[in-house]
PDB file of C-alpha atoms in Angstrom:
ATOM      1  CA  MET A   1     -14.384 -15.924 -12.644  1.00 72.00           C
ATOM      2  CA  LYS A   2     -17.000 -13.173 -12.472  1.00 86.00           C
ATOM      3  CA  TYR A   3     -14.483 -10.320 -12.816  1.00 94.00           C
ATOM      4  CA  ARG A   4     -12.748  -9.322 -16.040  1.00 96.00           C
ATOM      5  CA  ALA A   5      -9.671  -7.990 -14.234  1.00 97.00           C
ATOM      6  CA  VAL A   6      -8.030  -7.708 -10.816  1.00 98.00           C
ATOM      7  CA  PHE A   7      -6.639  -4.532  -9.276  1.00 98.00           C
ATOM      8  CA  LEU A   8      -3.959  -5.176  -6.659  1.00 98.00           C
ATOM      9  CA  ASP A   9      -2.314  -3.087  -3.992  1.00 98.00           C
ATOM     10  CA  PHE A  10       1.430  -3.760  -3.645  1.00 98.00           C
ATOM     11  CA  TYR A  11       3.028  -3.076  -0.231  1.00 98.00           C
ATOM     12  CA  GLY A  12       1.336  -5.126   2.460  1.00 97.00           C
ATOM     13  CA  THR A  13      -0.444  -7.171  -0.202  1.00 98.00           C
ATOM     14  CA  LEU A  14       2.161  -8.692  -2.525  1.00 98.00           C
ATOM     15  CA  VAL A  15       5.228  -7.713  -0.501  1.00 98.00           C
ATOM     16  CA  HIS A  16       5.871  -6.906   3.146  1.00 98.00           C
ATOM     17  CA  GLU A  17       5.271  -3.436   4.538  1.00 96.00           C
ATOM     18  CA  ASP A  18       8.134  -1.628   6.262  1.00 94.00           C
ATOM     19  CA  ASP A  19       6.952  -2.429   9.799  1.00 93.00           C
ATOM     20  CA  ASP A  20      10.326  -3.954  10.707  1.00 93.00           C
ATOM     21  CA  ILE A  21      12.204  -0.901   9.426  1.00 97.00           C
ATOM     22  CA  ILE A  22      10.316   1.820  11.296  1.00 97.00           C
ATOM     23  CA  PRO A  23      11.611   0.877  14.802  1.00 97.00           C
ATOM     24  CA  LEU A  24      15.201   0.926  13.518  1.00 97.00           C
ATOM     25  CA  ILE A  25      14.760   4.491  12.262  1.00 98.00           C
ATOM     26  CA  CYS A  26      12.965   5.570  15.438  1.00 98.00           C
ATOM     27  CA  GLU A  27      15.805   4.144  17.536  1.00 98.00           C
ATOM     28  CA  GLN A  28      18.284   6.415  15.768  1.00 97.00           C
ATOM     29  CA  ILE A  29      16.117   9.382  16.745  1.00 98.00           C
ATOM     30  CA  ARG A  30      15.727   8.201  20.326  1.00 98.00           C
ATOM     31  CA  GLU A  31      19.474   7.726  20.819  1.00 97.00           C
ATOM     32  CA  SER A  32      20.166  11.430  20.317  1.00 96.00           C
ATOM     33  CA  ALA A  33      16.841  12.925  21.455  1.00 98.00           C
ATOM     34  CA  SER A  34      17.073  15.782  23.955  1.00 97.00           C
ATOM     35  CA  ILE A  35      13.906  14.657  25.715  1.00 95.00           C
ATOM     36  CA  GLU A  36      13.073  11.253  27.140  1.00 96.00           C
ATOM     37  CA  CYS A  37      10.872   9.315  24.743  1.00 97.00           C
ATOM     38  CA  THR A  38       9.983   5.800  23.667  1.00 97.00           C
ATOM     39  CA  LEU A  39      10.108   4.201  20.232  1.00 97.00           C
ATOM     40  CA  ARG A  40       6.313   4.025  20.331  1.00 97.00           C
ATOM     41  CA  GLU A  41       5.995   7.769  20.955  1.00 98.00           C
ATOM     42  CA  ILE A  42       8.406   8.564  18.133  1.00 98.00           C
ATOM     43  CA  GLY A  43       6.661   6.203  15.744  1.00 98.00           C
ATOM     44  CA  ARG A  44       3.238   7.602  16.558  1.00 98.00           C
ATOM     45  CA  TYR A  45       4.393  11.193  16.073  1.00 98.00           C
ATOM     46  CA  TRP A  46       6.060  10.343  12.761  1.00 98.00           C
ATOM     47  CA  TRP A  47       2.933   8.586  11.525  1.00 97.00           C
ATOM     48  CA  SER A  48       0.784  11.541  12.570  1.00 98.00           C
ATOM     49  CA  GLU A  49       3.005  13.960  10.657  1.00 98.00           C
ATOM     50  CA  PHE A  50       3.169  11.668   7.648  1.00 98.00           C
ATOM     51  CA  SER A  51      -0.623  11.313   7.594  1.00 97.00           C
ATOM     52  CA  ARG A  52      -1.142  15.057   7.880  1.00 97.00           C
ATOM     53  CA  ILE A  53       1.001  15.771   4.814  1.00 98.00           C
ATOM     54  CA  PHE A  54      -0.343  12.736   2.962  1.00 97.00           C
ATOM     55  CA  ARG A  55      -3.988  13.838   3.285  1.00 95.00           C
ATOM     56  CA  SER A  56      -3.316  17.205   1.645  1.00 96.00           C
ATOM     57  CA  SER A  57      -1.079  15.807  -1.082  1.00 98.00           C
ATOM     58  CA  HIS A  58      -2.974  15.859  -4.355  1.00 97.00           C
ATOM     59  CA  GLY A  59      -3.188  17.924  -7.527  1.00 97.00           C
ATOM     60  CA  GLU A  60      -0.935  20.970  -7.462  1.00 96.00           C
ATOM     61  CA  GLY A  61      -0.064  20.200  -3.850  1.00 97.00           C
ATOM     62  CA  PHE A  62       1.042  16.640  -4.593  1.00 98.00           C
ATOM     63  CA  LYS A  63       4.221  15.382  -2.936  1.00 98.00           C
ATOM     64  CA  SER A  64       5.930  12.082  -3.618  1.00 98.00           C
ATOM     65  CA  GLN A  65       6.108   9.388  -0.960  1.00 97.00           C
ATOM     66  CA  ARG A  66       9.836   9.988  -0.576  1.00 98.00           C
ATOM     67  CA  THR A  67       9.289  13.711  -0.068  1.00 98.00           C
ATOM     68  CA  ILE A  68       6.518  13.122   2.472  1.00 98.00           C
ATOM     69  CA  GLY A  69       8.723  10.612   4.256  1.00 98.00           C
ATOM     70  CA  ILE A  70      11.646  13.015   4.576  1.00 98.00           C
ATOM     71  CA  GLU A  71       9.522  16.019   5.561  1.00 98.00           C
ATOM     72  CA  SER A  72       7.538  14.125   8.200  1.00 98.00           C
ATOM     73  CA  LEU A  73      10.677  12.503   9.589  1.00 98.00           C
ATOM     74  CA  ALA A  74      12.505  15.836   9.737  1.00 98.00           C
ATOM     75  CA  GLU A  75       9.634  17.317  11.760  1.00 98.00           C
ATOM     76  CA  THR A  76       9.705  14.281  14.052  1.00 98.00           C
ATOM     77  CA  ILE A  77      13.438  14.740  14.609  1.00 98.00           C
ATOM     78  CA  ARG A  78      12.882  18.424  15.416  1.00 98.00           C
ATOM     79  CA  HIS A  79      10.032  17.629  17.801  1.00 98.00           C
ATOM     80  CA  PHE A  80      12.158  15.254  19.888  1.00 98.00           C
ATOM     81  CA  GLY A  81      15.253  17.417  19.733  1.00 98.00           C
ATOM     82  CA  SER A  82      17.328  14.760  18.006  1.00 98.00           C
ATOM     83  CA  SER A  83      20.554  15.364  16.092  1.00 97.00           C
ATOM     84  CA  ALA A  84      19.748  12.670  13.529  1.00 98.00           C
ATOM     85  CA  ARG A  85      19.515  13.662   9.864  1.00 98.00           C
ATOM     86  CA  ALA A  86      16.293  12.680   8.134  1.00 98.00           C
ATOM     87  CA  GLU A  87      17.866  12.223   4.689  1.00 98.00           C
ATOM     88  CA  GLU A  88      20.378   9.774   6.128  1.00 98.00           C
ATOM     89  CA  ILE A  89      18.348   7.595   8.449  1.00 98.00           C
ATOM     90  CA  ILE A  90      15.373   7.268   6.095  1.00 98.00           C
ATOM     91  CA  GLU A  91      17.576   5.429   3.603  1.00 98.00           C
ATOM     92  CA  LEU A  92      16.714   2.232   5.493  1.00 97.00           C
ATOM     93  CA  GLN A  93      13.086   2.717   4.497  1.00 98.00           C
ATOM     94  CA  PHE A  94      13.889   3.671   0.921  1.00 98.00           C
ATOM     95  CA  GLU A  95      16.032   0.554   0.563  1.00 98.00           C
ATOM     96  CA  HIS A  96      13.112  -1.543   1.754  1.00 97.00           C
ATOM     97  CA  TRP A  97      10.790   0.044  -0.794  1.00 98.00           C
ATOM     98  CA  ILE A  98      12.936  -1.073  -3.714  1.00 98.00           C
ATOM     99  CA  ARG A  99      13.823  -4.496  -2.261  1.00 98.00           C
ATOM    100  CA  PRO A 100      10.883  -5.527  -0.066  1.00 98.00           C
ATOM    101  CA  ARG A 101      10.392  -9.081   1.142  1.00 97.00           C
ATOM    102  CA  LEU A 102       8.039 -11.058  -1.059  1.00 98.00           C
ATOM    103  CA  TYR A 103       5.145 -12.989   0.455  1.00 98.00           C
ATOM    104  CA  PRO A 104       5.401 -16.678  -0.470  1.00 98.00           C
ATOM    105  CA  ASP A 105       1.849 -16.810  -1.830  1.00 98.00           C
ATOM    106  CA  THR A 106       2.328 -13.876  -4.226  1.00 98.00           C
ATOM    107  CA  LYS A 107       3.774 -15.592  -7.283  1.00 97.00           C
ATOM    108  CA  PRO A 108       1.477 -18.657  -7.097  1.00 97.00           C
ATOM    109  CA  PHE A 109      -1.489 -16.264  -6.898  1.00 98.00           C
ATOM    110  CA  LEU A 110      -0.356 -14.241  -9.910  1.00 98.00           C
ATOM    111  CA  GLU A 111       0.406 -17.406 -11.855  1.00 96.00           C
ATOM    112  CA  SER A 112      -3.080 -18.745 -11.136  1.00 95.00           C
ATOM    113  CA  LEU A 113      -4.608 -15.611 -12.631  1.00 96.00           C
ATOM    114  CA  GLN A 114      -2.324 -15.829 -15.644  1.00 95.00           C
ATOM    115  CA  ARG A 115      -3.505 -19.382 -16.296  1.00 94.00           C
ATOM    116  CA  THR A 116      -7.106 -18.169 -16.434  1.00 93.00           C
ATOM    117  CA  GLY A 117      -6.184 -15.244 -18.681  1.00 95.00           C
ATOM    118  CA  THR A 118      -7.254 -12.695 -16.057  1.00 96.00           C
ATOM    119  CA  PRO A 119      -5.330  -9.418 -16.419  1.00 97.00           C
ATOM    120  CA  VAL A 120      -3.809  -7.993 -13.238  1.00 98.00           C
ATOM    121  CA  PHE A 121      -3.056  -4.335 -12.624  1.00 98.00           C
ATOM    122  CA  ILE A 122      -1.133  -2.939  -9.650  1.00 98.00           C
ATOM    123  CA  LEU A 123      -2.455   0.304  -8.147  1.00 98.00           C
ATOM    124  CA  SER A 124      -0.031   1.599  -5.525  1.00 98.00           C
ATOM    125  CA  ASN A 125       0.441   4.620  -3.272  1.00 98.00           C
ATOM    126  CA  ILE A 126       4.159   4.816  -4.046  1.00 97.00           C
ATOM    127  CA  ASP A 127       6.637   6.556  -6.337  1.00 98.00           C
ATOM    128  CA  ARG A 128       6.971   4.948  -9.751  1.00 98.00           C
ATOM    129  CA  SER A 129      10.726   4.385  -9.661  1.00 98.00           C
ATOM    130  CA  ASP A 130      10.448   2.531  -6.340  1.00 98.00           C
ATOM    131  CA  ILE A 131       7.771   0.089  -7.434  1.00 98.00           C
ATOM    132  CA  GLU A 132       9.455  -0.488 -10.781  1.00 98.00           C
ATOM    133  CA  SER A 133      12.630  -1.418  -8.912  1.00 98.00           C
ATOM    134  CA  ALA A 134      10.728  -3.739  -6.553  1.00 98.00           C
ATOM    135  CA  VAL A 135       8.802  -5.436  -9.355  1.00 98.00           C
ATOM    136  CA  THR A 136      11.999  -5.989 -11.331  1.00 98.00           C
ATOM    137  CA  TYR A 137      13.837  -7.234  -8.246  1.00 98.00           C
ATOM    138  CA  HIS A 138      11.260  -9.975  -7.689  1.00 98.00           C
ATOM    139  CA  GLY A 139      10.459 -10.698 -11.338  1.00 97.00           C
ATOM    140  CA  ILE A 140       6.768  -9.889 -10.845  1.00 97.00           C
ATOM    141  CA  GLN A 141       4.789  -9.821 -14.079  1.00 95.00           C
ATOM    142  CA  VAL A 142       1.474  -8.011 -14.396  1.00 97.00           C
ATOM    143  CA  GLN A 143      -0.391  -6.345 -17.222  1.00 97.00           C
ATOM    144  CA  GLY A 144       0.010  -2.815 -15.879  1.00 97.00           C
ATOM    145  CA  ILE A 145       1.195  -0.624 -13.007  1.00 98.00           C
ATOM    146  CA  LEU A 146      -0.262   2.692 -11.928  1.00 98.00           C
ATOM    147  CA  THR A 147       1.115   4.757  -9.071  1.00 98.00           C
ATOM    148  CA  SER A 148       0.045   7.758  -7.046  1.00 98.00           C
ATOM    149  CA  GLU A 149       2.832   9.675  -8.742  1.00 97.00           C
ATOM    150  CA  ASP A 150       1.222   9.050 -12.140  1.00 97.00           C
ATOM    151  CA  VAL A 151      -2.038  10.737 -11.120  1.00 98.00           C
ATOM    152  CA  ARG A 152      -0.685  13.105  -8.443  1.00 98.00           C
ATOM    153  CA  SER A 153      -3.074  11.667  -5.904  1.00 98.00           C
ATOM    154  CA  TYR A 154      -3.231   8.899  -3.304  1.00 98.00           C
ATOM    155  CA  LYS A 155      -5.816   6.256  -2.526  1.00 98.00           C
ATOM    156  CA  PRO A 156      -8.459   6.450  -1.092  1.00 97.00           C
ATOM    157  CA  ARG A 157      -9.017   9.411  -3.400  1.00 98.00           C
ATOM    158  CA  PRO A 158     -10.602   8.260  -6.695  1.00 98.00           C
ATOM    159  CA  GLU A 159      -8.023   9.466  -9.222  1.00 98.00           C
ATOM    160  CA  LEU A 160      -5.915   6.299  -9.264  1.00 98.00           C
ATOM    161  CA  PHE A 161      -8.919   4.033  -9.794  1.00 98.00           C
ATOM    162  CA  ARG A 162     -10.403   6.294 -12.466  1.00 98.00           C
ATOM    163  CA  GLU A 163      -7.134   6.389 -14.353  1.00 98.00           C
ATOM    164  CA  ALA A 164      -7.084   2.601 -14.310  1.00 98.00           C
ATOM    165  CA  PHE A 165     -10.608   2.505 -15.749  1.00 98.00           C
ATOM    166  CA  MET A 166      -9.569   4.809 -18.552  1.00 98.00           C
ATOM    167  CA  GLN A 167      -6.204   3.265 -19.414  1.00 97.00           C
ATOM    168  CA  TYR A 168      -7.337  -0.340 -19.221  1.00 97.00           C
ATOM    169  CA  ARG A 169     -10.848   0.207 -20.618  1.00 97.00           C
ATOM    170  CA  LEU A 170     -12.645  -1.269 -17.658  1.00 97.00           C
ATOM    171  CA  LYS A 171     -15.763  -0.462 -15.668  1.00 97.00           C
ATOM    172  CA  ALA A 172     -16.296  -0.616 -11.909  1.00 97.00           C
ATOM    173  CA  ASP A 173     -18.497  -3.710 -12.032  1.00 96.00           C
ATOM    174  CA  GLU A 174     -15.881  -5.578 -14.102  1.00 97.00           C
ATOM    175  CA  VAL A 175     -13.068  -5.513 -11.546  1.00 98.00           C
ATOM    176  CA  ILE A 176     -12.235  -6.393  -7.964  1.00 98.00           C
ATOM    177  CA  HIS A 177      -9.622  -4.547  -5.922  1.00 98.00           C
ATOM    178  CA  ILE A 178      -7.525  -6.456  -3.379  1.00 98.00           C
ATOM    179  CA  GLY A 179      -5.534  -4.647  -0.706  1.00 98.00           C
ATOM    180  CA  ASP A 180      -4.464  -4.638   2.941  1.00 98.00           C
ATOM    181  CA  SER A 181      -5.617  -1.143   3.911  1.00 97.00           C
ATOM    182  CA  LEU A 182      -9.205  -0.722   5.026  1.00 97.00           C
ATOM    183  CA  THR A 183      -9.018   2.992   4.320  1.00 96.00           C
ATOM    184  CA  SER A 184      -6.921   3.318   1.171  1.00 97.00           C
ATOM    185  CA  ASP A 185      -7.947   0.097  -0.543  1.00 98.00           C
ATOM    186  CA  ILE A 186     -11.366  -0.921   0.706  1.00 98.00           C
ATOM    187  CA  ARG A 187     -12.983   2.458   1.279  1.00 97.00           C
ATOM    188  CA  GLY A 188     -11.247   3.889  -1.788  1.00 98.00           C
ATOM    189  CA  ALA A 189     -12.461   1.129  -4.107  1.00 98.00           C
ATOM    190  CA  GLN A 190     -15.968   0.964  -2.694  1.00 98.00           C
ATOM    191  CA  SER A 191     -16.408   4.715  -3.088  1.00 97.00           C
ATOM    192  CA  LEU A 192     -16.433   4.010  -6.839  1.00 98.00           C
ATOM    193  CA  ASP A 193     -18.592   0.879  -6.532  1.00 97.00           C
ATOM    194  CA  ILE A 194     -15.657  -1.470  -7.064  1.00 98.00           C
ATOM    195  CA  ALA A 195     -15.877  -4.809  -5.251  1.00 98.00           C
ATOM    196  CA  ALA A 196     -13.180  -4.810  -2.577  1.00 98.00           C
ATOM    197  CA  MET A 197     -11.359  -7.681  -0.891  1.00 98.00           C
ATOM    198  CA  TRP A 198      -9.533  -6.962   2.362  1.00 98.00           C
ATOM    199  CA  LEU A 199      -6.343  -9.002   2.655  1.00 98.00           C
ATOM    200  CA  ASN A 200      -5.940  -9.049   6.417  1.00 97.00           C
ATOM    201  CA  ARG A 201      -2.608 -10.846   6.685  1.00 97.00           C
ATOM    202  CA  LEU A 202      -1.785  -9.495  10.144  1.00 94.00           C
ATOM    203  CA  GLY A 203      -5.090 -10.139  11.892  1.00 94.00           C
ATOM    204  CA  LYS A 204      -5.947  -6.483  12.341  1.00 94.00           C
ATOM    205  CA  PRO A 205      -9.302  -5.529  13.893  1.00 93.00           C
ATOM    206  CA  GLN A 206     -11.930  -4.393  11.437  1.00 90.00           C
ATOM    207  CA  ALA A 207     -12.717  -0.694  11.647  1.00 86.00           C
ATOM    208  CA  GLU A 208     -16.284   0.375  12.230  1.00 87.00           C
ATOM    209  CA  GLY A 209     -18.045   1.748   9.193  1.00 91.00           C
ATOM    210  CA  ILE A 210     -15.991  -0.178   6.627  1.00 94.00           C
ATOM    211  CA  GLU A 211     -17.445  -3.447   5.319  1.00 96.00           C
ATOM    212  CA  PRO A 212     -15.260  -5.225   2.751  1.00 97.00           C
ATOM    213  CA  ASP A 213     -17.074  -7.318   0.168  1.00 97.00           C
ATOM    214  CA  TYR A 214     -14.685 -10.158   0.987  1.00 97.00           C
ATOM    215  CA  ILE A 215     -12.138 -10.800   3.724  1.00 97.00           C
ATOM    216  CA  CYS A 216      -9.169 -13.152   3.327  1.00 98.00           C
ATOM    217  CA  THR A 217      -5.979 -13.691   5.292  1.00 97.00           C
ATOM    218  CA  THR A 218      -3.813 -15.011   2.440  1.00 98.00           C
ATOM    219  CA  LEU A 219      -3.680 -14.804  -1.326  1.00 98.00           C
ATOM    220  CA  ASP A 220      -4.345 -18.538  -1.385  1.00 97.00           C
ATOM    221  CA  GLU A 221      -7.730 -17.809   0.171  1.00 97.00           C
ATOM    222  CA  ALA A 222      -8.215 -14.911  -2.229  1.00 97.00           C
ATOM    223  CA  GLN A 223      -7.588 -17.255  -5.155  1.00 95.00           C
ATOM    224  CA  GLN A 224     -10.284 -19.622  -3.904  1.00 94.00           C
ATOM    225  CA  VAL A 225     -12.763 -16.759  -3.541  1.00 94.00           C
ATOM    226  CA  LEU A 226     -12.068 -15.451  -7.034  1.00 93.00           C
ATOM    227  CA  HIS A 227     -12.589 -18.882  -8.560  1.00 86.00           C
ATOM    228  CA  GLY A 228     -15.694 -19.587  -6.500  1.00 80.00           C
ATOM    229  CA  HIS A 229     -14.239 -22.486  -4.524  1.00 55.00           C
ATOM    230  CA  HIS A 230     -14.327 -20.965  -1.050  1.00 51.00           C
ATOM    231  CA  LYS A 231     -17.070 -20.565   1.523  1.00 46.00           C
ATOM    232  CA  GLU A 232     -16.365 -16.812   1.874  1.00 43.00           C
ATOM    233  CA  GLU A 233     -19.447 -14.964   0.643  1.00 42.00           C
ATOM    234  CA  ALA A 234     -19.924 -11.417  -0.540  1.00 42.00           C
ATOM    235  CA  ARG A 235     -20.943  -9.074   2.245  1.00 46.00           C
ATOM    236  CA  THR A 236     -24.025  -7.061   1.420  1.00 35.00           C
TER     237      THR A 236
END
């Protein structure tokens, strides 16, 4: 394999995102909302508020994922005039974060890298206690884990990647980063000249202006690319 190490995203890459949980939380807001609204409208407003706080969360202004989740949800509840309590209904999401569903190709993929002696490091936009719980829950073994909380910054900002370079004594041209987010993972990695593989499990459309070096739909495909046994070519 041409890379000395693999950087991996976690949620949406190794385990399921919380897409099934969000509608359940939004429904609890809709049930007591003082204005007529749909689950889609609630979800879009929540995501907008979450993204707004997320983008400004770094350095001295850093906020954990749990804090951003509660604050953005509380504003969403206020906006729709709901009597729901953010700290209560968001527990569904927090429970998912520590016990997410595992993709069936995750462990075979990690085991294949272990057999070749390729170190794997998880770089995740999440709070450390949550990912440690999830990794323990599923018995996932990697050589290292770095979180946004460790560097007080979120991908696609460069701090998480740079910390990984420093801690694991690696250079940009020695690693490949694999993740499901075109913005956080692909754009973030490529901004530091790291080769980036987009794991498009859900068949999402490719955003204009972002060109992954590789595109795969499963970790089985990713394994073939890494070992040079797949027709997928680097995009230049």
